[in-house]
CSV table of C-alpha atoms and ligand atoms in Angstrom, one decimal:
chain,number,residue,atom,x,y,z
R,1,ARG,CA,52.4,119.8,-27.9
R,2,VAL,CA,54.9,119.9,-25.0
R,3,GLY,CA,54.3,123.7,-24.9
R,4,GLU,CA,50.5,123.3,-24.7
R,5,LEU,CA,50.9,120.5,-22.0
R,6,PHE,CA,53.1,122.9,-20.0
R,7,THR,CA,50.8,125.9,-20.2
R,8,ARG,CA,47.9,123.6,-19.0
R,9,ARG,CA,50.1,122.2,-16.2
R,10,ILE,CA,51.1,125.8,-15.2
R,11,ALA,CA,47.4,126.6,-14.9
R,12,GLY,CA,47.1,123.7,-12.3
R,13,GLU,CA,45.6,120.9,-14.5
R,14,PRO,CA,46.6,117.6,-12.8
R,15,ILE,CA,49.1,115.6,-14.6
R,16,ALA,CA,46.8,112.5,-14.7
R,17,TYR,CA,44.4,114.5,-16.9
R,18,LEU,CA,47.0,115.9,-19.1
R,19,VAL,CA,48.5,112.5,-20.0
R,20,GLY,CA,45.1,110.6,-19.7
R,21,THR,CA,46.5,107.8,-17.4
R,22,ARG,CA,47.3,107.1,-13.7
R,23,GLU,CA,48.9,104.0,-12.1
R,24,PHE,CA,47.0,102.4,-9.4
R,25,TYR,CA,47.7,99.2,-7.5
R,26,GLY,CA,50.3,98.5,-10.2
R,27,LEU,CA,47.8,98.9,-13.0
R,28,ARG,CA,47.5,101.5,-15.6
R,29,PHE,CA,44.1,103.3,-15.7
R,30,GLU,CA,42.8,105.6,-18.3
R,31,VAL,CA,41.5,108.6,-16.6
R,32,THR,CA,39.4,111.7,-17.7
R,33,PRO,CA,38.0,114.8,-16.0
R,34,ALA,CA,34.7,112.9,-15.7
R,35,VAL,CA,36.4,110.8,-12.8
R,36,LEU,CA,38.4,111.3,-9.6
R,37,ILE,CA,42.2,110.5,-10.2
R,38,PRO,CA,42.9,107.3,-8.4
R,39,ARG,CA,44.9,108.0,-5.3
R,40,PRO,CA,47.5,105.8,-3.6
R,41,GLU,CA,45.8,106.1,-0.3
R,42,THR,CA,42.8,104.0,-1.9
R,43,GLU,CA,45.3,101.1,-2.5
R,44,LEU,CA,44.8,100.3,1.2
R,45,LEU,CA,41.1,99.8,0.7
R,46,VAL,CA,42.0,97.2,-2.1
R,47,GLU,CA,44.4,95.5,0.1
R,48,LEU,CA,41.9,95.3,2.9
R,49,ALA,CA,39.3,93.9,0.6
R,50,ILE,CA,41.6,91.3,-1.0
R,51,ASP,CA,42.6,90.2,2.6
R,52,ARG,CA,39.2,89.7,3.7
R,53,LEU,CA,37.4,88.4,0.7
R,54,PRO,CA,36.3,84.6,0.8
R,55,ARG,CA,37.0,82.5,-2.1
R,56,GLN,CA,34.3,82.7,-5.0
R,57,SER,CA,32.6,85.6,-3.6
R,58,ARG,CA,30.6,88.6,-4.9
R,59,VAL,CA,31.9,92.2,-4.5
R,60,LEU,CA,30.1,95.5,-5.3
R,61,ASP,CA,32.1,98.6,-5.7
R,62,MET,CA,29.7,101.8,-5.3
R,63,GLY,CA,30.5,104.9,-7.2
R,64,THR,CA,33.3,103.1,-9.3
R,65,GLY,CA,34.5,106.1,-11.3
R,66,SER,CA,37.5,105.1,-13.4
R,67,GLY,CA,36.8,101.5,-12.1
R,68,ALA,CA,40.1,101.5,-10.2
R,69,ILE,CA,39.0,99.7,-7.1
R,70,ALA,CA,36.8,97.2,-8.9
R,71,VAL,CA,39.3,96.4,-11.6
R,72,ALA,CA,42.2,96.1,-9.0
R,73,ILE,CA,40.1,93.7,-7.0
R,74,ALA,CA,39.0,91.6,-10.1
R,75,TYR,CA,42.7,91.6,-11.4
R,76,SER,CA,44.2,90.2,-8.1
R,77,ARG,CA,41.1,88.0,-7.3
R,78,ARG,CA,40.2,86.0,-10.4
R,79,ASP,CA,37.7,83.9,-8.3
R,80,ALA,CA,35.6,87.0,-7.4
R,81,ALA,CA,32.6,88.2,-9.2
R,82,VAL,CA,33.1,92.0,-9.3
R,83,SER,CA,30.1,94.3,-9.9
R,84,ALA,CA,30.4,98.1,-9.9
R,85,ILE,CA,27.9,100.8,-10.2
R,86,ASP,CA,28.1,104.6,-10.9
R,87,LEU,CA,25.4,107.4,-11.6
R,88,SER,CA,27.7,108.8,-14.4
R,89,ASP,CA,27.6,107.2,-17.8
R,90,ALA,CA,31.1,108.8,-18.7
R,91,ALA,CA,32.4,107.0,-15.6
R,92,LEU,CA,31.0,103.8,-16.6
R,93,ALA,CA,32.2,104.0,-20.2
R,94,LEU,CA,35.6,104.8,-18.8
R,95,ALA,CA,35.3,101.8,-16.1
R,96,ARG,CA,34.3,99.5,-18.9
R,97,ARG,CA,37.5,100.6,-21.0
R,98,ASN,CA,39.7,99.9,-18.0
R,99,ALA,CA,38.2,96.5,-17.3
R,100,ALA,CA,38.7,95.5,-21.0
R,101,HIS,CA,42.1,96.8,-21.0
R,102,HIS,CA,43.1,94.5,-18.1
R,103,ALA,CA,40.9,91.8,-19.4
R,104,VAL,CA,38.8,91.3,-16.2
R,105,PRO,CA,35.1,90.8,-16.0
R,106,VAL,CA,33.5,93.7,-14.0
R,107,GLN,CA,29.7,93.8,-14.3
R,108,LEU,CA,28.9,97.5,-14.7
R,109,LEU,CA,25.5,99.1,-13.9
R,110,ARG,CA,24.1,102.7,-13.8
R,111,SER,CA,22.7,103.1,-10.4
R,112,ASP,CA,21.9,106.0,-8.0
R,113,SER,CA,23.2,104.4,-4.8
R,114,TYR,CA,21.5,101.1,-4.5
R,115,ALA,CA,18.4,102.1,-6.5
R,116,ALA,CA,19.1,99.9,-9.7
R,117,LEU,CA,20.0,96.9,-7.6
R,118,THR,CA,17.3,94.4,-7.0
R,119,ASP,CA,17.6,91.0,-5.2
R,120,GLN,CA,21.3,90.9,-5.4
R,121,HIS,CA,23.5,89.9,-2.6
R,122,PHE,CA,27.1,90.5,-2.0
R,123,ASP,CA,29.8,89.1,0.3
R,124,MET,CA,31.5,92.5,0.2
R,125,ILE,CA,30.8,96.2,-0.7
R,126,VAL,CA,33.5,98.8,-1.0
R,127,ALA,CA,33.3,102.4,-1.7
R,128,ASN,CA,35.3,105.5,-2.0
R,129,PRO,CA,32.4,108.0,-1.9
R,130,PRO,CA,32.4,111.7,-1.9
R,131,TYR,CA,33.1,112.6,1.7
R,132,ILE,CA,34.4,116.2,1.8
R,133,VAL,CA,32.5,118.7,3.8
R,134,ASP,CA,30.8,121.4,1.6
R,135,GLY,CA,33.0,124.4,1.6
R,136,ASP,CA,36.2,122.8,2.7
R,137,HIS,CA,39.1,124.9,1.4
R,138,HIS,CA,40.8,121.8,-0.2
R,139,LEU,CA,38.0,121.9,-2.8
R,140,SER,CA,39.3,125.0,-4.3
R,141,GLU,CA,42.9,124.0,-4.1
R,142,GLY,CA,45.4,122.0,-6.2
R,143,ASP,CA,44.1,119.0,-8.4
R,144,LEU,CA,40.8,119.1,-6.7
R,145,ARG,CA,39.7,122.0,-8.7
R,146,PHE,CA,39.8,120.1,-11.8
R,147,GLU,CA,38.0,116.9,-10.5
R,148,PRO,CA,34.3,116.2,-10.7
R,149,VAL,CA,32.9,117.9,-7.7
R,150,ASP,CA,30.1,115.3,-7.1
R,151,ALA,CA,33.0,112.7,-6.7
R,152,LEU,CA,34.5,114.8,-4.0
R,153,THR,CA,31.8,116.4,-1.8
R,154,ASP,CA,28.2,115.7,-0.9
R,155,HIS,CA,27.6,119.3,-0.8
R,156,ALA,CA,26.7,118.9,2.9
R,157,ASP,CA,28.3,117.6,6.1
R,158,GLY,CA,30.6,115.1,4.2
R,159,LEU,CA,28.6,112.1,5.8
R,160,SER,CA,25.6,111.9,3.8
R,161,ALA,CA,26.9,109.5,1.0
R,162,LEU,CA,28.5,107.4,3.7
R,163,ARG,CA,25.2,107.5,5.7
R,164,ILE,CA,23.3,106.2,2.6
R,165,ILE,CA,25.8,103.5,1.8
R,166,ILE,CA,26.0,102.3,5.6
R,167,ASN,CA,22.4,102.4,6.1
R,168,GLY,CA,21.4,100.5,2.9
R,169,ALA,CA,24.1,98.1,3.0
R,170,THR,CA,22.6,95.4,5.2
R,171,ALA,CA,19.8,94.7,2.6
R,172,PHE,CA,22.3,93.8,-0.1
R,173,LEU,CA,25.0,92.2,2.2
R,174,ASP,CA,25.0,88.6,3.4
R,175,SER,CA,25.0,88.4,7.2
R,176,ALA,CA,28.8,87.7,7.3
R,177,GLY,CA,29.6,90.3,4.8
R,178,TRP,CA,32.0,93.1,5.0
R,179,LEU,CA,31.6,96.9,4.1
R,180,LEU,CA,34.8,98.6,3.5
R,181,LEU,CA,34.7,102.4,3.1
R,182,GLU,CA,37.1,105.2,2.5
R,183,HIS,CA,36.4,108.4,4.5
R,184,GLY,CA,38.0,111.8,5.6
R,185,TYR,CA,40.9,111.9,8.0
R,186,ASP,CA,38.6,113.4,10.7
R,187,GLN,CA,35.5,111.2,10.2
R,188,ALA,CA,36.6,107.9,11.8
R,189,THR,CA,34.6,108.4,15.0
R,190,ALA,CA,31.4,109.5,13.1
R,191,VAL,CA,31.7,106.7,10.5
R,192,ARG,CA,32.3,103.9,13.4
R,193,ALA,CA,28.9,105.3,15.2
R,194,LEU,CA,27.1,105.1,11.8
R,195,LEU,CA,28.3,101.6,11.4
R,196,ASN,CA,27.5,100.5,14.9
R,197,ALA,CA,24.2,102.1,14.7
R,198,ALA,CA,23.4,100.1,11.6
R,199,GLN,CA,24.3,96.8,13.6
R,200,PHE,CA,27.7,96.2,12.0
R,201,THR,CA,30.1,94.3,14.2
R,202,ASP,CA,34.0,94.0,14.1
R,203,VAL,CA,34.1,97.8,13.2
R,204,GLN,CA,37.7,98.9,12.5
R,205,SER,CA,39.4,102.1,11.4
R,206,TRP,CA,42.6,101.9,9.3
R,207,PRO,CA,44.6,105.1,8.6
R,208,ASP,CA,46.0,105.0,5.2
W,1,LIG,N1,41.0,111.6,-0.6
W,1,LIG,C1,40.6,112.5,-1.6
W,1,LIG,C2,41.1,113.8,-1.3
W,1,LIG,O1,41.4,114.3,-0.3
W,1,LIG,C3,39.1,112.7,-1.7
W,1,LIG,C4,38.4,111.5,-2.1
W,1,LIG,C5,36.8,111.5,-1.9
W,1,LIG,O2,36.3,112.5,-1.8
W,1,LIG,N2,36.3,110.3,-2.1
W,1,LIG,O3,41.3,114.6,-2.3
């Protein structure tokens, strides 16, 4: 078994897929090649979310994948009602197992962006969407070669998923609500412009 794992690792397969787990925010997450491997950078998004979340509020995680962000928030903030959506049934099944493993209630729903959400309002929306530009060389290097490509890139300018989330958010957010997004290292100016154009105030960028 070690020999087989060694061979797969030599071929570049990420450790997280070989062992089937990855630690995120101090919690153990089951991962499969159906989802992005949770990254330490994204822990900043969780910290900022927890800091800003009012008591007893409703949070939506868009494109939850393994459920890492949603489960970490639900685990740290037992007062929060956490919902999470994803387009992938395999991701939803995995997120359900990760929520169950940590015994936190996360409401999971299959949805293409906001499509399946009707009449729901949130105090906060969080997302780590696919933001890598089509054709970026990182997509064909290292761990990324083994991760689900639709979780990494929008196959366009890298901003299209961010645009959809930002432009749709106001319909689902309370007026004092927060939208917290992870984006690429070179996208801060563009993302702030999108947020300002969508009438968001108190727009901030945080390098992770
Ligand atoms: N930050 C990740 C990477 O550079 C990409 C995550 C994403 O596209 N949401 O590998």
